[in-house]
Amino acid sequence: MFIYKLDNTTEIIPKIQGMIYLTNYSTNKDVEVESITGPAIYQVPTFKIGKTDQKTFLNNVATTKSPFVEFISNHFFNNANISNC
């Protein structure tokens, strides 16, 4: 992966396919994403314990093209293939 930084902007160019985490959920810092371009870029449906409601999460799972989902709590996170959920 190539990472270029210019002022407050970071450009990420991956060498291979896979997940790229743009937000670190273990911190309280938010990341602002101005644009994402490229083939097959999908937001992973994420269930945060105590923050995400089940109906919204299940709707996101039903409508995403992402092959993955993610579960996050205060001390644990897991991503799983949707076909295994």
Short mmCIF file of the N, C-alpha and C atoms (twelve columns), coordinates in Angstrom:
data_MODEL
# 
_entry.id   MODEL 
# 
loop_
_atom_site.group_PDB 
_atom_site.id 
_atom_site.type_symbol 
_atom_site.label_atom_id 
_atom_site.label_alt_id 
_atom_site.label_comp_id 
_atom_site.label_asym_id 
_atom_site.label_seq_id 
_atom_site.Cartn_x 
_atom_site.Cartn_y 
_atom_site.Cartn_z 
_atom_site.pdbx_PDB_model_num 
ATOM 1   N N  . MET A 1  0.845   -1.163  0.000  1 
ATOM 2   C CA . MET A 1  0.000   0.000   0.000  1 
ATOM 3   C C  . MET A 1  0.893   1.229   0.000  1 
ATOM 4   N N  . PHE A 2  0.534   2.190   -0.831 1 
ATOM 5   C CA . PHE A 2  1.232   3.464   -0.852 1 
ATOM 6   C C  . PHE A 2  0.386   4.495   -0.124 1 
ATOM 7   N N  . ILE A 3  1.002   5.262   0.750  1 
ATOM 8   C CA . ILE A 3  0.294   6.309   1.480  1 
ATOM 9   C C  . ILE A 3  1.026   7.622   1.246  1 
ATOM 10  N N  . TYR A 4  0.316   8.590   0.686  1 
ATOM 11  C CA . TYR A 4  0.877   9.908   0.434  1 
ATOM 12  C C  . TYR A 4  0.185   10.912  1.339  1 
ATOM 13  N N  . LYS A 5  0.957   11.765  2.007  1 
ATOM 14  C CA . LYS A 5  0.373   12.790  2.879  1 
ATOM 15  C C  . LYS A 5  0.743   14.166  2.349  1 
ATOM 16  N N  . LEU A 6  -0.259  15.028  2.278  1 
ATOM 17  C CA . LEU A 6  -0.057  16.403  1.855  1 
ATOM 18  C C  . LEU A 6  -0.921  17.273  2.744  1 
ATOM 19  N N  . ASP A 7  -0.296  18.090  3.571  1 
ATOM 20  C CA . ASP A 7  -1.012  18.905  4.557  1 
ATOM 21  C C  . ASP A 7  -1.892  17.997  5.413  1 
ATOM 22  N N  . ASN A 8  -3.209  18.222  5.403  1 
ATOM 23  C CA . ASN A 8  -4.131  17.409  6.195  1 
ATOM 24  C C  . ASN A 8  -4.830  16.349  5.355  1 
ATOM 25  N N  . THR A 9  -4.327  16.095  4.156  1 
ATOM 26  C CA . THR A 9  -4.943  15.129  3.251  1 
ATOM 27  C C  . THR A 9  -4.037  13.919  3.093  1 
ATOM 28  N N  . THR A 10 -4.626  12.747  3.126  1 
ATOM 29  C CA . THR A 10 -3.881  11.510  2.920  1 
ATOM 30  C C  . THR A 10 -4.487  10.760  1.749  1 
ATOM 31  N N  . GLU A 11 -3.656  10.337  0.818  1 
ATOM 32  C CA . GLU A 11 -4.109  9.529   -0.311 1 
ATOM 33  C C  . GLU A 11 -3.575  8.112   -0.116 1 
ATOM 34  N N  . ILE A 12 -4.465  7.134   -0.171 1 
ATOM 35  C CA . ILE A 12 -4.095  5.734   0.030  1 
ATOM 36  C C  . ILE A 12 -4.304  4.988   -1.279 1 
ATOM 37  N N  . ILE A 13 -3.269  4.319   -1.757 1 
ATOM 38  C CA . ILE A 13 -3.361  3.539   -2.987 1 
ATOM 39  C C  . ILE A 13 -2.944  2.106   -2.661 1 
ATOM 40  N N  . PRO A 14 -3.917  1.193   -2.523 1 
ATOM 41  C CA . PRO A 14 -3.577  -0.192  -2.163 1 
ATOM 42  C C  . PRO A 14 -2.961  -0.941  -3.336 1 
ATOM 43  N N  . LYS A 15 -2.061  -1.875  -3.025 1 
ATOM 44  C CA . LYS A 15 -1.448  -2.726  -4.042 1 
ATOM 45  C C  . LYS A 15 -2.305  -3.954  -4.332 1 
ATOM 46  N N  . ILE A 16 -3.080  -4.382  -3.332 1 
ATOM 47  C CA . ILE A 16 -3.910  -5.574  -3.486 1 
ATOM 48  C C  . ILE A 16 -5.321  -5.287  -2.989 1 
ATOM 49  N N  . GLN A 17 -6.244  -6.200  -3.295 1 
ATOM 50  C CA . GLN A 17 -7.618  -6.051  -2.823 1 
ATOM 51  C C  . GLN A 17 -7.719  -6.448  -1.363 1 
ATOM 52  N N  . GLY A 18 -8.652  -5.857  -0.661 1 
ATOM 53  C CA . GLY A 18 -8.880  -6.193  0.736  1 
ATOM 54  C C  . GLY A 18 -9.511  -5.028  1.463  1 
ATOM 55  N N  . MET A 19 -9.714  -5.207  2.758  1 
ATOM 56  C CA . MET A 19 -10.347 -4.164  3.560  1 
ATOM 57  C C  . MET A 19 -9.338  -3.086  3.925  1 
ATOM 58  N N  . ILE A 20 -9.787  -1.850  3.867  1 
ATOM 59  C CA . ILE A 20 -8.999  -0.711  4.330  1 
ATOM 60  C C  . ILE A 20 -9.831  -0.020  5.399  1 
ATOM 61  N N  . TYR A 21 -9.264  0.122   6.591  1 
ATOM 62  C CA . TYR A 21 -9.963  0.777   7.691  1 
ATOM 63  C C  . TYR A 21 -9.669  2.265   7.650  1 
ATOM 64  N N  . LEU A 22 -10.704 3.079   7.460  1 
ATOM 65  C CA . LEU A 22 -10.541 4.523   7.421  1 
ATOM 66  C C  . LEU A 22 -10.858 5.171   8.752  1 
ATOM 67  N N  . THR A 23 -11.470 4.438   9.659  1 
ATOM 68  C CA . THR A 23 -11.790 4.936   10.991 1 
ATOM 69  C C  . THR A 23 -11.295 3.943   12.017 1 
ATOM 70  N N  . ASN A 24 -10.585 4.429   13.016 1 
ATOM 71  C CA . ASN A 24 -10.121 3.575   14.099 1 
ATOM 72  C C  . ASN A 24 -11.144 3.662   15.220 1 
ATOM 73  N N  . TYR A 25 -11.997 2.638   15.342 1 
ATOM 74  C CA . TYR A 25 -13.071 2.672   16.322 1 
ATOM 75  C C  . TYR A 25 -12.575 2.526   17.757 1 
ATOM 76  N N  . SER A 26 -11.300 2.228   17.953 1 
ATOM 77  C CA . SER A 26 -10.781 2.120   19.317 1 
ATOM 78  C C  . SER A 26 -10.427 3.489   19.893 1 
ATOM 79  N N  . THR A 27 -10.521 4.530   19.090 1 
ATOM 80  C CA . THR A 27 -10.268 5.890   19.571 1 
ATOM 81  C C  . THR A 27 -11.534 6.722   19.407 1 
ATOM 82  N N  . ASN A 28 -11.511 7.894   19.961 1 
ATOM 83  C CA . ASN A 28 -12.656 8.798   19.829 1 
ATOM 84  C C  . ASN A 28 -12.497 9.762   18.663 1 
ATOM 85  N N  . LYS A 29 -11.455 9.590   17.881 1 
ATOM 86  C CA . LYS A 29 -11.196 10.498  16.773 1 
ATOM 87  C C  . LYS A 29 -11.978 10.060  15.535 1 
ATOM 88  N N  . ASP A 30 -12.615 11.016  14.885 1 
ATOM 89  C CA . ASP A 30 -13.331 10.742  13.650 1 
ATOM 90  C C  . ASP A 30 -12.453 11.102  12.466 1 
ATOM 91  N N  . VAL A 31 -12.687 10.422  11.364 1 
ATOM 92  C CA . VAL A 31 -11.973 10.681  10.128 1 
ATOM 93  C C  . VAL A 31 -12.987 11.195  9.121  1 
ATOM 94  N N  . GLU A 32 -12.662 12.274  8.443  1 
ATOM 95  C CA . GLU A 32 -13.544 12.794  7.401  1 
ATOM 96  C C  . GLU A 32 -13.052 12.295  6.057  1 
ATOM 97  N N  . VAL A 33 -13.904 11.584  5.353  1 
ATOM 98  C CA . VAL A 33 -13.556 11.058  4.037  1 
ATOM 99  C C  . VAL A 33 -14.202 11.961  2.998  1 
ATOM 100 N N  . GLU A 34 -13.373 12.616  2.183  1 
ATOM 101 C CA . GLU A 34 -13.893 13.525  1.167  1 
ATOM 102 C C  . GLU A 34 -14.339 12.775  -0.073 1 
ATOM 103 N N  . SER A 35 -13.579 11.779  -0.477 1 
ATOM 104 C CA . SER A 35 -13.970 11.006  -1.653 1 
ATOM 105 C C  . SER A 35 -13.250 9.669   -1.655 1 
ATOM 106 N N  . ILE A 36 -13.922 8.702   -2.241 1 
ATOM 107 C CA . ILE A 36 -13.345 7.380   -2.439 1 
ATOM 108 C C  . ILE A 36 -13.656 6.991   -3.872 1 
ATOM 109 N N  . THR A 37 -12.627 6.592   -4.618 1 
ATOM 110 C CA . THR A 37 -12.851 6.182   -5.997 1 
ATOM 111 C C  . THR A 37 -12.165 4.856   -6.254 1 
ATOM 112 N N  . GLY A 38 -12.668 4.150   -7.220 1 
ATOM 113 C CA . GLY A 38 -12.082 2.875   -7.597 1 
ATOM 114 C C  . GLY A 38 -13.156 1.814   -7.737 1 
ATOM 115 N N  . PRO A 39 -12.774 0.659   -8.270 1 
ATOM 116 C CA . PRO A 39 -13.747 -0.420  -8.454 1 
ATOM 117 C C  . PRO A 39 -14.030 -1.144  -7.136 1 
ATOM 118 N N  . ALA A 40 -15.252 -1.594  -6.973 1 
ATOM 119 C CA . ALA A 40 -15.650 -2.468  -5.852 1 
ATOM 120 C C  . ALA A 40 -15.314 -1.885  -4.485 1 
ATOM 121 N N  . ILE A 41 -15.736 -0.646  -4.246 1 
ATOM 122 C CA . ILE A 41 -15.539 -0.023  -2.938 1 
ATOM 123 C C  . ILE A 41 -16.889 0.030   -2.240 1 
ATOM 124 N N  . TYR A 42 -16.970 -0.652  -1.093 1 
ATOM 125 C CA . TYR A 42 -18.227 -0.745  -0.361 1 
ATOM 126 C C  . TYR A 42 -17.995 -0.442  1.114  1 
ATOM 127 N N  . GLN A 43 -18.953 0.230   1.726  1 
ATOM 128 C CA . GLN A 43 -18.898 0.425   3.167  1 
ATOM 129 C C  . GLN A 43 -19.379 -0.858  3.830  1 
ATOM 130 N N  . VAL A 44 -18.621 -1.343  4.792  1 
ATOM 131 C CA . VAL A 44 -18.949 -2.585  5.493  1 
ATOM 132 C C  . VAL A 44 -20.030 -2.297  6.537  1 
ATOM 133 N N  . PRO A 45 -21.150 -3.036  6.520  1 
ATOM 134 C CA . PRO A 45 -22.140 -2.865  7.583  1 
ATOM 135 C C  . PRO A 45 -21.499 -3.145  8.941  1 
ATOM 136 N N  . THR A 46 -21.643 -2.208  9.861  1 
ATOM 137 C CA . THR A 46 -20.970 -2.308  11.155 1 
ATOM 138 C C  . THR A 46 -21.988 -2.198  12.281 1 
ATOM 139 N N  . PHE A 47 -21.925 -3.160  13.207 1 
ATOM 140 C CA . PHE A 47 -22.786 -3.149  14.389 1 
ATOM 141 C C  . PHE A 47 -21.932 -2.794  15.589 1 
ATOM 142 N N  . LYS A 48 -22.191 -1.613  16.199 1 
ATOM 143 C CA . LYS A 48 -21.468 -1.174  17.390 1 
ATOM 144 C C  . LYS A 48 -22.379 -1.398  18.589 1 
ATOM 145 N N  . ILE A 49 -21.928 -2.242  19.521 1 
ATOM 146 C CA . ILE A 49 -22.720 -2.553  20.707 1 
ATOM 147 C C  . ILE A 49 -23.068 -1.259  21.441 1 
ATOM 148 N N  . GLY A 50 -24.340 -1.063  21.737 1 
ATOM 149 C CA . GLY A 50 -24.792 0.116   22.457 1 
ATOM 150 C C  . GLY A 50 -25.004 1.345   21.594 1 
ATOM 151 N N  . LYS A 51 -24.682 1.265   20.294 1 
ATOM 152 C CA . LYS A 51 -24.840 2.421   19.413 1 
ATOM 153 C C  . LYS A 51 -25.700 2.115   18.192 1 
ATOM 154 N N  . THR A 52 -25.564 0.935   17.626 1 
ATOM 155 C CA . THR A 52 -26.285 0.575   16.414 1 
ATOM 156 C C  . THR A 52 -27.547 -0.189  16.783 1 
ATOM 157 N N  . ASP A 53 -28.668 0.176   16.134 1 
ATOM 158 C CA . ASP A 53 -29.870 -0.608  16.399 1 
ATOM 159 C C  . ASP A 53 -29.950 -1.761  15.391 1 
ATOM 160 N N  . GLN A 54 -30.556 -2.845  15.821 1 
ATOM 161 C CA . GLN A 54 -30.585 -4.076  15.043 1 
ATOM 162 C C  . GLN A 54 -31.272 -3.886  13.691 1 
ATOM 163 N N  . LYS A 55 -32.364 -3.146  13.645 1 
ATOM 164 C CA . LYS A 55 -33.109 -2.954  12.400 1 
ATOM 165 C C  . LYS A 55 -32.242 -2.262  11.347 1 
ATOM 166 N N  . THR A 56 -31.542 -1.201  11.744 1 
ATOM 167 C CA . THR A 56 -30.658 -0.489  10.817 1 
ATOM 168 C C  . THR A 56 -29.548 -1.401  10.325 1 
ATOM 169 N N  . PHE A 57 -28.932 -2.143  11.239 1 
ATOM 170 C CA . PHE A 57 -27.844 -3.045  10.863 1 
ATOM 171 C C  . PHE A 57 -28.326 -4.098  9.868  1 
ATOM 172 N N  . LEU A 58 -29.441 -4.748  10.156 1 
ATOM 173 C CA . LEU A 58 -29.956 -5.792  9.262  1 
ATOM 174 C C  . LEU A 58 -30.345 -5.219  7.903  1 
ATOM 175 N N  . ASN A 59 -30.856 -3.991  7.875  1 
ATOM 176 C CA . ASN A 59 -31.152 -3.337  6.602  1 
ATOM 177 C C  . ASN A 59 -29.863 -3.086  5.822  1 
ATOM 178 N N  . ASN A 60 -28.813 -2.632  6.510  1 
ATOM 179 C CA . ASN A 60 -27.523 -2.412  5.847  1 
ATOM 180 C C  . ASN A 60 -26.954 -3.715  5.297  1 
ATOM 181 N N  . VAL A 61 -27.094 -4.798  6.038  1 
ATOM 182 C CA . VAL A 61 -26.616 -6.109  5.575  1 
ATOM 183 C C  . VAL A 61 -27.389 -6.538  4.333  1 
ATOM 184 N N  . ALA A 62 -28.696 -6.320  4.334  1 
ATOM 185 C CA . ALA A 62 -29.541 -6.749  3.216  1 
ATOM 186 C C  . ALA A 62 -29.292 -5.954  1.941  1 
ATOM 187 N N  . THR A 63 -28.774 -4.731  2.066  1 
ATOM 188 C CA . THR A 63 -28.628 -3.872  0.890  1 
ATOM 189 C C  . THR A 63 -27.188 -3.644  0.448  1 
ATOM 190 N N  . THR A 64 -26.210 -4.160  1.178  1 
ATOM 191 C CA . THR A 64 -24.812 -3.908  0.825  1 
ATOM 192 C C  . THR A 64 -24.319 -4.866  -0.253 1 
ATOM 193 N N  . LYS A 65 -23.287 -4.428  -0.961 1 
ATOM 194 C CA . LYS A 65 -22.571 -5.309  -1.876 1 
ATOM 195 C C  . LYS A 65 -21.292 -5.829  -1.217 1 
ATOM 196 N N  . SER A 66 -21.011 -5.356  -0.014 1 
ATOM 197 C CA . SER A 66 -19.827 -5.807  0.716  1 
ATOM 198 C C  . SER A 66 -19.971 -7.279  1.080  1 
ATOM 199 N N  . PRO A 67 -18.904 -8.057  0.936  1 
ATOM 200 C CA . PRO A 67 -18.972 -9.460  1.358  1 
ATOM 201 C C  . PRO A 67 -18.767 -9.628  2.862  1 
ATOM 202 N N  . PHE A 68 -18.533 -8.530  3.586  1 
ATOM 203 C CA . PHE A 68 -18.214 -8.598  5.009  1 
ATOM 204 C C  . PHE A 68 -19.178 -7.774  5.860  1 
ATOM 205 N N  . VAL A 69 -19.266 -8.134  7.133  1 
ATOM 206 C CA . VAL A 69 -19.910 -7.333  8.177  1 
ATOM 207 C C  . VAL A 69 -18.914 -7.222  9.317  1 
ATOM 208 N N  . GLU A 70 -19.145 -6.251  10.196 1 
ATOM 209 C CA . GLU A 70 -18.229 -6.069  11.320 1 
ATOM 210 C C  . GLU A 70 -19.020 -5.826  12.598 1 
ATOM 211 N N  . PHE A 71 -18.522 -6.408  13.700 1 
ATOM 212 C CA . PHE A 71 -19.124 -6.257  15.023 1 
ATOM 213 C C  . PHE A 71 -18.086 -5.626  15.946 1 
ATOM 214 N N  . ILE A 72 -18.491 -4.584  16.702 1 
ATOM 215 C CA . ILE A 72 -17.548 -3.856  17.552 1 
ATOM 216 C C  . ILE A 72 -18.151 -3.647  18.935 1 
ATOM 217 N N  . SER A 73 -17.362 -3.973  19.975 1 
ATOM 218 C CA . SER A 73 -17.733 -3.655  21.355 1 
ATOM 219 C C  . SER A 73 -16.557 -2.905  21.973 1 
ATOM 220 N N  . ASN A 74 -16.618 -2.638  23.257 1 
ATOM 221 C CA . ASN A 74 -15.527 -1.902  23.904 1 
ATOM 222 C C  . ASN A 74 -14.215 -2.670  23.929 1 
ATOM 223 N N  . HIS A 75 -14.269 -4.000  23.933 1 
ATOM 224 C CA . HIS A 75 -13.054 -4.796  24.094 1 
ATOM 225 C C  . HIS A 75 -12.850 -5.835  23.002 1 
ATOM 226 N N  . PHE A 76 -13.655 -5.777  21.950 1 
ATOM 227 C CA . PHE A 76 -13.601 -6.829  20.939 1 
ATOM 228 C C  . PHE A 76 -14.127 -6.293  19.613 1 
ATOM 229 N N  . PHE A 77 -13.510 -6.739  18.514 1 
ATOM 230 C CA . PHE A 77 -14.115 -6.488  17.213 1 
ATOM 231 C C  . PHE A 77 -13.907 -7.718  16.351 1 
ATOM 232 N N  . ASN A 78 -14.804 -7.912  15.412 1 
ATOM 233 C CA . ASN A 78 -14.736 -9.075  14.541 1 
ATOM 234 C C  . ASN A 78 -15.343 -8.711  13.199 1 
ATOM 235 N N  . ASN A 79 -14.698 -9.149  12.137 1 
ATOM 236 C CA . ASN A 79 -15.366 -9.046  10.848 1 
ATOM 237 C C  . ASN A 79 -15.591 -10.452 10.330 1 
ATOM 238 N N  . ALA A 80 -16.681 -10.618 9.613  1 
ATOM 239 C CA . ALA A 80 -17.077 -11.943 9.153  1 
ATOM 240 C C  . ALA A 80 -17.626 -11.842 7.744  1 
ATOM 241 N N  . ASN A 81 -17.496 -12.932 7.014  1 
ATOM 242 C CA . ASN A 81 -18.073 -13.028 5.689  1 
ATOM 243 C C  . ASN A 81 -19.584 -13.121 5.833  1 
ATOM 244 N N  . ILE A 82 -20.322 -12.335 5.083  1 
ATOM 245 C CA . ILE A 82 -21.781 -12.317 5.190  1 
ATOM 246 C C  . ILE A 82 -22.375 -13.698 4.951  1 
ATOM 247 N N  . SER A 83 -21.785 -14.478 4.075  1 
ATOM 248 C CA . SER A 83 -22.343 -15.804 3.791  1 
ATOM 249 C C  . SER A 83 -22.262 -16.726 5.002  1 
ATOM 250 N N  . ASN A 84 -21.443 -16.373 6.005  1 
ATOM 251 C CA . ASN A 84 -21.328 -17.182 7.221  1 
ATOM 252 C C  . ASN A 84 -22.195 -16.654 8.356  1 
ATOM 253 N N  . CYS A 85 -22.928 -15.563 8.138  1 
ATOM 254 C CA . CYS A 85 -23.738 -14.953 9.209  1 
ATOM 255 C C  . CYS A 85 -25.152 -15.498 9.203  1 
# 
